[in-house]
mmCIF file of C-alpha atoms and ligand atoms in Angstrom:
data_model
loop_
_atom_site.group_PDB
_atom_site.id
_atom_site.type_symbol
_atom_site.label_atom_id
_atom_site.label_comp_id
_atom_site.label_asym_id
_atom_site.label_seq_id
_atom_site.Cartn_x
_atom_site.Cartn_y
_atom_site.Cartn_z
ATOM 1 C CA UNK A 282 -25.983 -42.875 -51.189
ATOM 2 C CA UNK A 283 -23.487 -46.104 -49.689
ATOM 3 C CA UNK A 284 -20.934 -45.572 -52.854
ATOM 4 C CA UNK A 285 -20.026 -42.201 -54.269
ATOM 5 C CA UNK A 286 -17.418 -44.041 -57.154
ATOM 6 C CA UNK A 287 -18.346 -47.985 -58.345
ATOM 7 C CA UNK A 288 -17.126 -49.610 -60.603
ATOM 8 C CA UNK A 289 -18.211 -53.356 -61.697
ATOM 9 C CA UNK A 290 -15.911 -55.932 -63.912
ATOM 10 C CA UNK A 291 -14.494 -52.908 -65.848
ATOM 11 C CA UNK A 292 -12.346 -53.062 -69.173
ATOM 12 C CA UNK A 293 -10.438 -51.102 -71.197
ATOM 13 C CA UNK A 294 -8.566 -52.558 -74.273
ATOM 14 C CA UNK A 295 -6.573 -49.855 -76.909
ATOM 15 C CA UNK A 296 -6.525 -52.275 -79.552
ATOM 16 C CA UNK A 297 -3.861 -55.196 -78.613
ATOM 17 C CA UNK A 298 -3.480 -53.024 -75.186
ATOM 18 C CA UNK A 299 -5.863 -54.190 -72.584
ATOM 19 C CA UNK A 300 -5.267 -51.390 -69.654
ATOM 20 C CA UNK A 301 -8.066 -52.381 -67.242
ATOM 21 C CA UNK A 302 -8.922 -55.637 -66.692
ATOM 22 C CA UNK A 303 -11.640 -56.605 -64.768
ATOM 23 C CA UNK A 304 -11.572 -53.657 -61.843
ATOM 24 C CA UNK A 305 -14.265 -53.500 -59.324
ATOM 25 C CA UNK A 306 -14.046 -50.901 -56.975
ATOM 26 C CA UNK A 307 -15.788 -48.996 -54.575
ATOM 27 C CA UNK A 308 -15.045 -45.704 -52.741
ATOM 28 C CA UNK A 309 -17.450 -44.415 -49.892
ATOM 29 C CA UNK A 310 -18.621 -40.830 -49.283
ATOM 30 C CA UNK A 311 -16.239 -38.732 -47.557
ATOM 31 C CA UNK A 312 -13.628 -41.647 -48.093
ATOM 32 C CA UNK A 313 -9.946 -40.835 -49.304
ATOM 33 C CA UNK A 314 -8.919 -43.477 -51.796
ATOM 34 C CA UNK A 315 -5.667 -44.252 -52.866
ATOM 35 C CA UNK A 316 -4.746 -45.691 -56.031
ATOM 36 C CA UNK A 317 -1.200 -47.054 -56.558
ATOM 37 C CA UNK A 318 0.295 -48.880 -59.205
ATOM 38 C CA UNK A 319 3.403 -48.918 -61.474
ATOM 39 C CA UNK A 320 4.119 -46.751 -64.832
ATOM 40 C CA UNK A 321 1.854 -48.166 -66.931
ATOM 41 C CA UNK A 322 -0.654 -49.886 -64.747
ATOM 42 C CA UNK A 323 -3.579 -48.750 -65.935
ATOM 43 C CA UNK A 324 -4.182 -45.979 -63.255
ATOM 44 C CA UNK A 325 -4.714 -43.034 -65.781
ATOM 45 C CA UNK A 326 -6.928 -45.046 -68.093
ATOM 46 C CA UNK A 327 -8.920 -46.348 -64.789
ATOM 47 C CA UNK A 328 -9.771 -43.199 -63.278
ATOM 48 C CA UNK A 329 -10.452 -41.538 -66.660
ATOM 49 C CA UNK A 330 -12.646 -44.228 -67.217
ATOM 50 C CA UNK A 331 -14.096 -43.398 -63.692
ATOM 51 C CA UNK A 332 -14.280 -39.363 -64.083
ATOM 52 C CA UNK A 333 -16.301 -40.122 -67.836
ATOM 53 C CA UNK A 334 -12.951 -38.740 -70.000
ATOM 54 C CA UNK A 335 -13.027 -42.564 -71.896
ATOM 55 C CA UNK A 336 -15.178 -44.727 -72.319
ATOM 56 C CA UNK A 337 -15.161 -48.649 -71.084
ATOM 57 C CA UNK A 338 -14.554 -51.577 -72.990
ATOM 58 C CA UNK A 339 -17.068 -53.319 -70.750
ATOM 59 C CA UNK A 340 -18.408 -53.190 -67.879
ATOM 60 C CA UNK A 341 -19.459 -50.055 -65.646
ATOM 61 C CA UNK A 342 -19.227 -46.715 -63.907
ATOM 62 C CA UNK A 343 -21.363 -44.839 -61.654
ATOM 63 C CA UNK A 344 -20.576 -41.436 -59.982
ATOM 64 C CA UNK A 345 -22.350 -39.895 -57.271
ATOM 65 C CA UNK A 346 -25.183 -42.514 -58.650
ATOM 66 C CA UNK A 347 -24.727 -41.926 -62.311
ATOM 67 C CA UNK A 348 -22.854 -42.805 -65.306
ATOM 68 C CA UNK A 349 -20.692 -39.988 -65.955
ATOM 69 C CA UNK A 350 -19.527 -40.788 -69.618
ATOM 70 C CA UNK A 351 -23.538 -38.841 -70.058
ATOM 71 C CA UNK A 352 -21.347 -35.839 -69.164
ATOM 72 C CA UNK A 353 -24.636 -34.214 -67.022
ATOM 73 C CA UNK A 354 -23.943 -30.436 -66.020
ATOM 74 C CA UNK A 355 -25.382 -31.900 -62.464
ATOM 75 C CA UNK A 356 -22.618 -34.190 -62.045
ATOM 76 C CA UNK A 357 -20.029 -31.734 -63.452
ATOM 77 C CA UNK A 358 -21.122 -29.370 -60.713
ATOM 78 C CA UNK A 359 -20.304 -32.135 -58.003
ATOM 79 C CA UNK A 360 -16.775 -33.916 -59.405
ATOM 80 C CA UNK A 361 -13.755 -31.460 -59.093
ATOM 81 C CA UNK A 362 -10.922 -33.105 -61.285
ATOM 82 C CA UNK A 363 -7.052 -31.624 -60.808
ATOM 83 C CA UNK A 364 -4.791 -33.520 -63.337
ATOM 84 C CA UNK A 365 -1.171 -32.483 -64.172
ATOM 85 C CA UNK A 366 -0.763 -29.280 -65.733
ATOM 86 C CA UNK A 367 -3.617 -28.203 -66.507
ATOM 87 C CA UNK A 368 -4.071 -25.228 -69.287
ATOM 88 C CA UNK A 369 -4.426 -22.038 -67.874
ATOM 89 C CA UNK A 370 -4.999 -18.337 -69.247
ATOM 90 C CA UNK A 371 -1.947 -17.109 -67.393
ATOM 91 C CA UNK A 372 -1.809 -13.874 -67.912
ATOM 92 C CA UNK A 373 -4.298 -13.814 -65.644
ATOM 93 C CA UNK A 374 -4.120 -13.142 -61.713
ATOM 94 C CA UNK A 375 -4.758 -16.039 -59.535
ATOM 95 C CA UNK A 376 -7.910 -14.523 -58.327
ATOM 96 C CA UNK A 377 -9.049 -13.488 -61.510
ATOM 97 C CA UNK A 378 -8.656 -16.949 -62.627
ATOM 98 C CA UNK A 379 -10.673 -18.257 -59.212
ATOM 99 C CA UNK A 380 -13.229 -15.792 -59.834
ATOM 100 C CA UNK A 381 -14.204 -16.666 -63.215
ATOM 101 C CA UNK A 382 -13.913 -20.779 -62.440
ATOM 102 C CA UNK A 383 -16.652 -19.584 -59.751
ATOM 103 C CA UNK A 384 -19.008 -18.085 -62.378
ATOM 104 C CA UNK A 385 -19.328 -21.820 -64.049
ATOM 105 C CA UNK A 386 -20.963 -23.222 -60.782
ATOM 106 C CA UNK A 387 -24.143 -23.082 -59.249
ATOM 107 C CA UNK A 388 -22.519 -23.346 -56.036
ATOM 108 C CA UNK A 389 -19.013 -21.894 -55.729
ATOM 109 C CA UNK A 390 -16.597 -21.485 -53.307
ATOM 110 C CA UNK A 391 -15.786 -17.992 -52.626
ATOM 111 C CA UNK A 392 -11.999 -16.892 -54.155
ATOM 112 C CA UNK A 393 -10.910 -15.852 -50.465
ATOM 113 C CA UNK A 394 -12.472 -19.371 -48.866
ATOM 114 C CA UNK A 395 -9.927 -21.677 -51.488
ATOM 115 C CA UNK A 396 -6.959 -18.940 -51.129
ATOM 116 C CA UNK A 397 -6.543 -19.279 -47.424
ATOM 117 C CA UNK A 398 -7.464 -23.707 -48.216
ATOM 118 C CA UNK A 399 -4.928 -23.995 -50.526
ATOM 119 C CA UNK A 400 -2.370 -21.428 -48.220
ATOM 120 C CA UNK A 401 -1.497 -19.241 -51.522
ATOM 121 C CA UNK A 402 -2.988 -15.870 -49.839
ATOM 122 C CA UNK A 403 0.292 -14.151 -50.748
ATOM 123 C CA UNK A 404 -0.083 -15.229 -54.191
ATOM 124 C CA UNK A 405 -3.434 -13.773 -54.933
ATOM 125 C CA UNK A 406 -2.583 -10.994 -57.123
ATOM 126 C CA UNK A 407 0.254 -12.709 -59.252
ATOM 127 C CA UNK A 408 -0.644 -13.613 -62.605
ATOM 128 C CA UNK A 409 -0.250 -17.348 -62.861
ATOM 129 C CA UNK A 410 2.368 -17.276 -65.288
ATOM 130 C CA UNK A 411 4.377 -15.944 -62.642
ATOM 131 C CA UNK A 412 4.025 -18.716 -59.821
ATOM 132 C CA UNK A 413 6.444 -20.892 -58.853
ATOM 133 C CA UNK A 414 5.570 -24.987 -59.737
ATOM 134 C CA UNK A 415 4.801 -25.697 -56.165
ATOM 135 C CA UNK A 416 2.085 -22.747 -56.159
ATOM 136 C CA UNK A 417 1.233 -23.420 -59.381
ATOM 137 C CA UNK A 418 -0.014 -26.784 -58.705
ATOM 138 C CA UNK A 419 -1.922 -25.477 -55.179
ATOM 139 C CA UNK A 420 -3.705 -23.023 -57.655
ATOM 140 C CA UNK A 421 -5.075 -26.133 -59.758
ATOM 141 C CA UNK A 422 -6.049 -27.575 -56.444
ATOM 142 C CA UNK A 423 -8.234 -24.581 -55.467
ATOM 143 C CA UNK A 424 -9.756 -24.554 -59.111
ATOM 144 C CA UNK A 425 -11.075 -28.021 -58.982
ATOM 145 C CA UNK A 426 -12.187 -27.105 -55.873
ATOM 146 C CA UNK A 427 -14.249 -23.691 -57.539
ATOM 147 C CA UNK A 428 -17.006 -26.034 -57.854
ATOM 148 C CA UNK A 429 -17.664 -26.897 -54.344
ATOM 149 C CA UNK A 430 -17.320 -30.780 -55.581
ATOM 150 C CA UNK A 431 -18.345 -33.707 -53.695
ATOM 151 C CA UNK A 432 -15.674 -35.825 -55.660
ATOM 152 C CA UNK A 433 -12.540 -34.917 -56.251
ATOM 153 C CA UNK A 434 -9.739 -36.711 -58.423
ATOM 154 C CA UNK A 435 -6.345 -35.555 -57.964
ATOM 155 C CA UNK A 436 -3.618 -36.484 -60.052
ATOM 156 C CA UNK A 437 -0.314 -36.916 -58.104
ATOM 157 C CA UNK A 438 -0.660 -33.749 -56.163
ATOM 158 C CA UNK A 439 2.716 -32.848 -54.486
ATOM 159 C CA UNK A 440 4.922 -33.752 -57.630
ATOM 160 C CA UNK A 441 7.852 -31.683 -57.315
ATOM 161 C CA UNK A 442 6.947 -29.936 -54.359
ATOM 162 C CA UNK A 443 9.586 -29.731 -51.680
ATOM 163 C CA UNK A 444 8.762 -31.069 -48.105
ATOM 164 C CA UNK A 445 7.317 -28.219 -46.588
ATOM 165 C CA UNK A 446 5.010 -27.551 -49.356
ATOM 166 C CA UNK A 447 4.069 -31.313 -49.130
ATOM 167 C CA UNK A 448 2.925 -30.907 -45.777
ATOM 168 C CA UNK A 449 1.240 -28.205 -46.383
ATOM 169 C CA UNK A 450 -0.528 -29.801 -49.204
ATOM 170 C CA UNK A 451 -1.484 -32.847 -47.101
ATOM 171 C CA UNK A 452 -3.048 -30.392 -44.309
ATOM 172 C CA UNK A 453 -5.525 -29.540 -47.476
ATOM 173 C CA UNK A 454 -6.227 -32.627 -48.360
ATOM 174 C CA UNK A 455 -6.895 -33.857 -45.069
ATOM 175 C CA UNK A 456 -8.762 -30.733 -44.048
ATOM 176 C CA UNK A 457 -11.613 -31.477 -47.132
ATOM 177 C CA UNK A 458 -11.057 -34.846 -46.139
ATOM 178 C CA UNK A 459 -12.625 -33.096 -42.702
ATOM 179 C CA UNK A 460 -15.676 -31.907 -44.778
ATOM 180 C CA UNK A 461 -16.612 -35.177 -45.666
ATOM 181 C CA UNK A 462 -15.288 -34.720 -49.112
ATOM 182 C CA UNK A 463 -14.603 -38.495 -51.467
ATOM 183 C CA UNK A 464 -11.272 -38.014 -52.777
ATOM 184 C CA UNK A 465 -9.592 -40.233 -55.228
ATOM 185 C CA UNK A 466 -5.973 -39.549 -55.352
ATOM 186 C CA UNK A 467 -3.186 -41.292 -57.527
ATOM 187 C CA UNK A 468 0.478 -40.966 -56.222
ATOM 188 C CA UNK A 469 3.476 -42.520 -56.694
ATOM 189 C CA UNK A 470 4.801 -41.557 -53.370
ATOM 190 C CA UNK A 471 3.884 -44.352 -50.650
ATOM 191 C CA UNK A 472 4.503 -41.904 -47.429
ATOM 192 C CA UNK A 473 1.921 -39.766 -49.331
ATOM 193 C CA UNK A 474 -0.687 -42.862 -49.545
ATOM 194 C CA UNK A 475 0.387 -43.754 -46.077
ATOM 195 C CA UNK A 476 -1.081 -40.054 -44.656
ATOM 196 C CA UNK A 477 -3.480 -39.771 -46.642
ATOM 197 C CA UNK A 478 -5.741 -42.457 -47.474
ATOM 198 C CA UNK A 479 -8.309 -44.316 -45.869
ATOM 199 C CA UNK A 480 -7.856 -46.931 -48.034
ATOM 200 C CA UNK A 481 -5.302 -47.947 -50.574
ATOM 201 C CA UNK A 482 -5.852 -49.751 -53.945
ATOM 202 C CA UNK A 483 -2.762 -51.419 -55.690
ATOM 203 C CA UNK A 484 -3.287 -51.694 -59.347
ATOM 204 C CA UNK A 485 -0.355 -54.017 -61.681
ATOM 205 C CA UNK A 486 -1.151 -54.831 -64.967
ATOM 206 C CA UNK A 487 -4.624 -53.547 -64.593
ATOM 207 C CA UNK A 488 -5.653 -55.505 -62.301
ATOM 208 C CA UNK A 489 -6.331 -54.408 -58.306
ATOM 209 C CA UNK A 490 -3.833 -56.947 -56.463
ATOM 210 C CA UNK A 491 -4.235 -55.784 -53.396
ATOM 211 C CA UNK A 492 -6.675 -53.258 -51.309
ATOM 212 C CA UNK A 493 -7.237 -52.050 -47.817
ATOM 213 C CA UNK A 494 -6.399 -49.408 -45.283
ATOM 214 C CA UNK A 495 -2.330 -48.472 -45.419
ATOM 215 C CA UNK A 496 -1.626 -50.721 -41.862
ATOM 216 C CA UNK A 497 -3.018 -53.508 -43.163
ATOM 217 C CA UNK A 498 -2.278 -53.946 -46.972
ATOM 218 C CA UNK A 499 -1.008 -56.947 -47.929
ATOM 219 C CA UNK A 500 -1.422 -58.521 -44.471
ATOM 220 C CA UNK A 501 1.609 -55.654 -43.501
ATOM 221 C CA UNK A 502 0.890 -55.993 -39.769
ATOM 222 C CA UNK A 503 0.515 -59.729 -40.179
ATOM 223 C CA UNK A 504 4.292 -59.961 -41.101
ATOM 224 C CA UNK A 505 7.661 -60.212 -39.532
ATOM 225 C CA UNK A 506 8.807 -57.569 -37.359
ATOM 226 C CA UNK A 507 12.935 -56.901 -38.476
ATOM 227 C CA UNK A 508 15.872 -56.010 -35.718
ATOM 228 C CA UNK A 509 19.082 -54.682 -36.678
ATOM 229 C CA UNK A 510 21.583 -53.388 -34.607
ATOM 230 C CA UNK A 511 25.807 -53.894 -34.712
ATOM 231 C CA UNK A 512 27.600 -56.288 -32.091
ATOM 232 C CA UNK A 513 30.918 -54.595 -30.456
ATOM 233 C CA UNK A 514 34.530 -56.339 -31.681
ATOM 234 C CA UNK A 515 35.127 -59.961 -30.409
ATOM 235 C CA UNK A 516 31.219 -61.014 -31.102
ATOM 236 C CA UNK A 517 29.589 -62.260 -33.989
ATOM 237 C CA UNK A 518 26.045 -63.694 -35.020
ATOM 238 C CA UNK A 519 26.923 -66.875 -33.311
ATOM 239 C CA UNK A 520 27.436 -65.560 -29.904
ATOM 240 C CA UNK A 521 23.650 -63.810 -29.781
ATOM 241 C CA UNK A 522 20.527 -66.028 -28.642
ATOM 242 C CA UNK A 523 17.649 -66.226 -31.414
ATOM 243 C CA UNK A 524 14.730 -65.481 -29.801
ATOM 244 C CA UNK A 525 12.159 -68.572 -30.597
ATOM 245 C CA UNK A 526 10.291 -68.779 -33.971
ATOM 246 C CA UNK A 527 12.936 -66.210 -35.538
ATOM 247 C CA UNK A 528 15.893 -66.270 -37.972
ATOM 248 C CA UNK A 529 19.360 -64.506 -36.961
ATOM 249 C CA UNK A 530 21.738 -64.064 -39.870
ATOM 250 C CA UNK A 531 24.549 -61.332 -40.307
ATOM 251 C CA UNK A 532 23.629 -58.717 -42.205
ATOM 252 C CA UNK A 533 26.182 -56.325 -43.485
ATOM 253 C CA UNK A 534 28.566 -54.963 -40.281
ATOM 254 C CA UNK A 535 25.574 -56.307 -38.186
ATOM 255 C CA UNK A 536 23.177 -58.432 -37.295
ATOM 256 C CA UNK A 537 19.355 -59.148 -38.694
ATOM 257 C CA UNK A 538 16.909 -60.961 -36.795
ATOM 258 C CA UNK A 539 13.185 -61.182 -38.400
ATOM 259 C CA UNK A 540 10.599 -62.281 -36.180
ATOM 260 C CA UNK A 541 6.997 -62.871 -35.959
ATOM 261 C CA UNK A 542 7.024 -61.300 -32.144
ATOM 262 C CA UNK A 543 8.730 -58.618 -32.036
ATOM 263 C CA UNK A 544 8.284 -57.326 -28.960
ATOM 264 C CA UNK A 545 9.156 -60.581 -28.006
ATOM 265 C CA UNK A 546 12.300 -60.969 -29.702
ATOM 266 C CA UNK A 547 13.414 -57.674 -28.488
ATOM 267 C CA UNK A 548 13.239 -58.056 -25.239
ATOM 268 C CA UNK A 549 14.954 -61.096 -25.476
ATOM 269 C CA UNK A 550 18.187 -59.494 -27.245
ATOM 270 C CA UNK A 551 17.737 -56.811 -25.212
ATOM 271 C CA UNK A 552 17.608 -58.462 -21.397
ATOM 272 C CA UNK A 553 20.751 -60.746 -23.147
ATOM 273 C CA UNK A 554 22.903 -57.809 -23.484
ATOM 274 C CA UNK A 555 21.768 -56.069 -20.364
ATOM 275 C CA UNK A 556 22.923 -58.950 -18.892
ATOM 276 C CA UNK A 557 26.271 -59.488 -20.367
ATOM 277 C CA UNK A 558 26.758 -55.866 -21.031
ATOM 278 C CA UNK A 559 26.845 -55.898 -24.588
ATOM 279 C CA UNK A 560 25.795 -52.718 -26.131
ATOM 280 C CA UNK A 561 23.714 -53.352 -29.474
ATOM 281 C CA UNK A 562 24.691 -50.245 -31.425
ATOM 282 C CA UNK A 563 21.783 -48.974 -33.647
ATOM 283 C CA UNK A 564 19.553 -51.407 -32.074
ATOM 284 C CA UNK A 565 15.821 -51.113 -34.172
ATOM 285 C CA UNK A 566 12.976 -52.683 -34.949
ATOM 286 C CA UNK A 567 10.805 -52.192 -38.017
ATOM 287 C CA UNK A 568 7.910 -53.881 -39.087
ATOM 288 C CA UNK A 569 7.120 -53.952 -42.972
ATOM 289 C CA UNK A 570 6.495 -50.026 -44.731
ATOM 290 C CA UNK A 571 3.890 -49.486 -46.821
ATOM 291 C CA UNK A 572 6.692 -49.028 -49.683
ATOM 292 C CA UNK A 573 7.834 -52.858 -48.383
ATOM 293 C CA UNK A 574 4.548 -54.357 -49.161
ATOM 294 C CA UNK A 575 3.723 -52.509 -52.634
ATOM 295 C CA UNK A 576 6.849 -53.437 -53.794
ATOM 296 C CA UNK A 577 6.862 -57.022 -52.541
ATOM 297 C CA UNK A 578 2.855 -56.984 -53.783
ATOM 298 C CA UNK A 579 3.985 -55.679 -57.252
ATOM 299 C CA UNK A 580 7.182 -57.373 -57.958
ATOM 300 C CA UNK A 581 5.048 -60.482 -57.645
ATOM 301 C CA UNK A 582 2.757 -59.497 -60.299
ATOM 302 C CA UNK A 583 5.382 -58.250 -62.233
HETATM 303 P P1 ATP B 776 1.954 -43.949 -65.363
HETATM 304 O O1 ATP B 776 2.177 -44.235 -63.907
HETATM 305 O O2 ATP B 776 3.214 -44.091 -66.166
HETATM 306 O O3 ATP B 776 1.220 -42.674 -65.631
HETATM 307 P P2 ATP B 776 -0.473 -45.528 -65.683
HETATM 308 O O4 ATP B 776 -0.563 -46.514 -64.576
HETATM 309 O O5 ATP B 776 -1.262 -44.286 -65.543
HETATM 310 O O6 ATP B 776 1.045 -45.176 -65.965
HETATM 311 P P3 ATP B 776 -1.817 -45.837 -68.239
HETATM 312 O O7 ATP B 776 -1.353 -44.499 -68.733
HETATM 313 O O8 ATP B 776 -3.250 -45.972 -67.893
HETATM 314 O O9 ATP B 776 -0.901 -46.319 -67.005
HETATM 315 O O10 ATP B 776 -1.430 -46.909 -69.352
HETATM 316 C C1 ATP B 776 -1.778 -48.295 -69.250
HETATM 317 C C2 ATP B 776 -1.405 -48.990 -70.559
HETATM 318 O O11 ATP B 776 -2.246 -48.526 -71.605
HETATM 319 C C3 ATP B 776 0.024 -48.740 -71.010
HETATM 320 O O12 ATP B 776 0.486 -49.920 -71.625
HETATM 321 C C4 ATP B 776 -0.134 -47.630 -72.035
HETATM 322 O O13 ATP B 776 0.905 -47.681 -72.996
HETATM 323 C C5 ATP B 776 -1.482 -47.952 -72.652
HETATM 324 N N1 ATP B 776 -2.192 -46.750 -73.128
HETATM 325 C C6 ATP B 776 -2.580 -45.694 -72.374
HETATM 326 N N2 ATP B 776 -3.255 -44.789 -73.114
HETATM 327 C C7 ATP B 776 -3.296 -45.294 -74.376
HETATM 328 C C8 ATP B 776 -3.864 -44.832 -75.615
HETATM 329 N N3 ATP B 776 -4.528 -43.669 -75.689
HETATM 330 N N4 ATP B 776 -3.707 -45.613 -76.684
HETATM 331 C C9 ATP B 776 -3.036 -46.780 -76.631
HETATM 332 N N5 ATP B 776 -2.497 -47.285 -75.498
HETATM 333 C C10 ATP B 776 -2.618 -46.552 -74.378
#
């Protein structure tokens, strides 16, 4: 199979509301996607319209080859979905709770296998009720992953986790990512999309307005490069060179130049001051973040 999600001209209208608009998408075995978009975008309606939950206005959906809004036991089997709090019987033990999700599948992943995926080991024999949020959310990871799915949806997966247990959740992802699993994952965070994804799709107003892997979205490594750094007493912008094809203007206490090169650029600030002496204080270059082109990409659409 080439596509393990597609979509084709898809809409979604709630009567004067239309969410999706004309999305076609594709998402590869074993590929991680990213979908990003504003509150409101559309991104819950599209990827409920791509697990089967709701059905389209027009146009279509196939998973793993077929149109999930049939709801086939086949395809449940294969698509592992992990939305925001989901309902659990909590007075129930975390492996309790993993072995009866196991009993629904024809092809489960052991209870010890997801504990030690998911790193909540030391949790095992805590009734769910009892976990903290950060655990609580690793234990809905390892339940959509019960199933042993080919597909799996996850729905902002490190909200509210603090940056170790981020980390920790990324090694997860990336690990199943490893296995060859398709992942479609919706986040708000960028340096999330950024390590993660293979690919990133940027939805506004239900429409995709922009896709591709994180270094290039939005032509990202096609833009200026940016160099800041602070001049001693006595100088000012006037008194550095601008290197050729860039723009020098003070910027705050300092100076920024933006420049197509640069590599370029730096090195000519940089042999300038060797020369003279001049120390550049906080001397850096950037080029664009991913968070610089999604909001550039979505303020235009806005
Ligand atoms: P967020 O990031 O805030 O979760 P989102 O990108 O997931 O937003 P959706 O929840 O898909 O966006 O909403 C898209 C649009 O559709 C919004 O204008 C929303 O108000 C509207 N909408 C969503 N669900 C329904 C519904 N069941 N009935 C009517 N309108 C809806």
């Amino acid at each position: 199979m080439r596509r393990a999600i597609e979509a084709h001209d898809l809409h979604k209208r709630y009567g004067d509301v239309h969410a999706v608009r004309g999305v076609d998408l594709t998402v590869a075995p074993g590929e991680v996607l990213c979908l990003l978009g504003p509150n409101g975008a559309g991104k819950t309606t599209l990827v409920e319209l791509l697990e089967g939950h709701r059905l389209p206005s027009a146009g279509s959906v196939s998973l793993l080859g077929r149109d999930p809004a049939r709801g086939e036991r086949a395809l449940r089997d294969r698509v592992g979905v992990v939305l925001q709090g989901t309902f659990l019987q909590d007075e129930l033990t975390v492996v309790e709770l993993l072995e009866m999700h196991a009993r629904w599948y024809d092809r489960p992943r052991p209870p010890d296998e997801l504990l030690e995926l998911v790193e909540l080991d030391a949790a095992r024999d805590a009734r769910a009720r009892d976990l903290s949020g950060g655990q609580r959310r690793r234990l809905d990871l390892a339940l959509g992953l019960a199933g042993r799915p080919d597909v799996l949806f996850l729905d902002e997966p490190t909200t509210g986790f603090d940056p170790h247990a981020r980390r920790q959740a990324w090694r997860t992802i990336q690990a199943l990512r490893g296995e060859g699993l398709t992942v479609l994952l919706t986040t708000h965070m960028l340096d999330e999309a950024q390590a993660l994804a293979d690919r990133v799709a940027v939805l506004a107003h239900g429409e995709i307005v922009a896709e591709g892997p994180p270094e290039l979205l939005g032509g990202r490594h096609e833009r200026p490069a940016e160099i800041r750094f602070a001049l001693p007493d006595g100088l000012g912008p006037a008194d550095v060179p601008t290197p050729p094809g860039a723009t020098l203007v003070r910027d705050g206490d300092g100076v920024l130049v933006t420049a197509p090169d640069g590599v370029a650029a730096a090195h000519r600030l940089t042999g300038w001051a060797l020369e003279r002496d001049v120390p550049l204080a906080g001397f850096r270059v950037a080029q664009p973040t991913l968070e610089d082109v999604y909001l550039s990409l979505t303020e235009a659409h806005a």
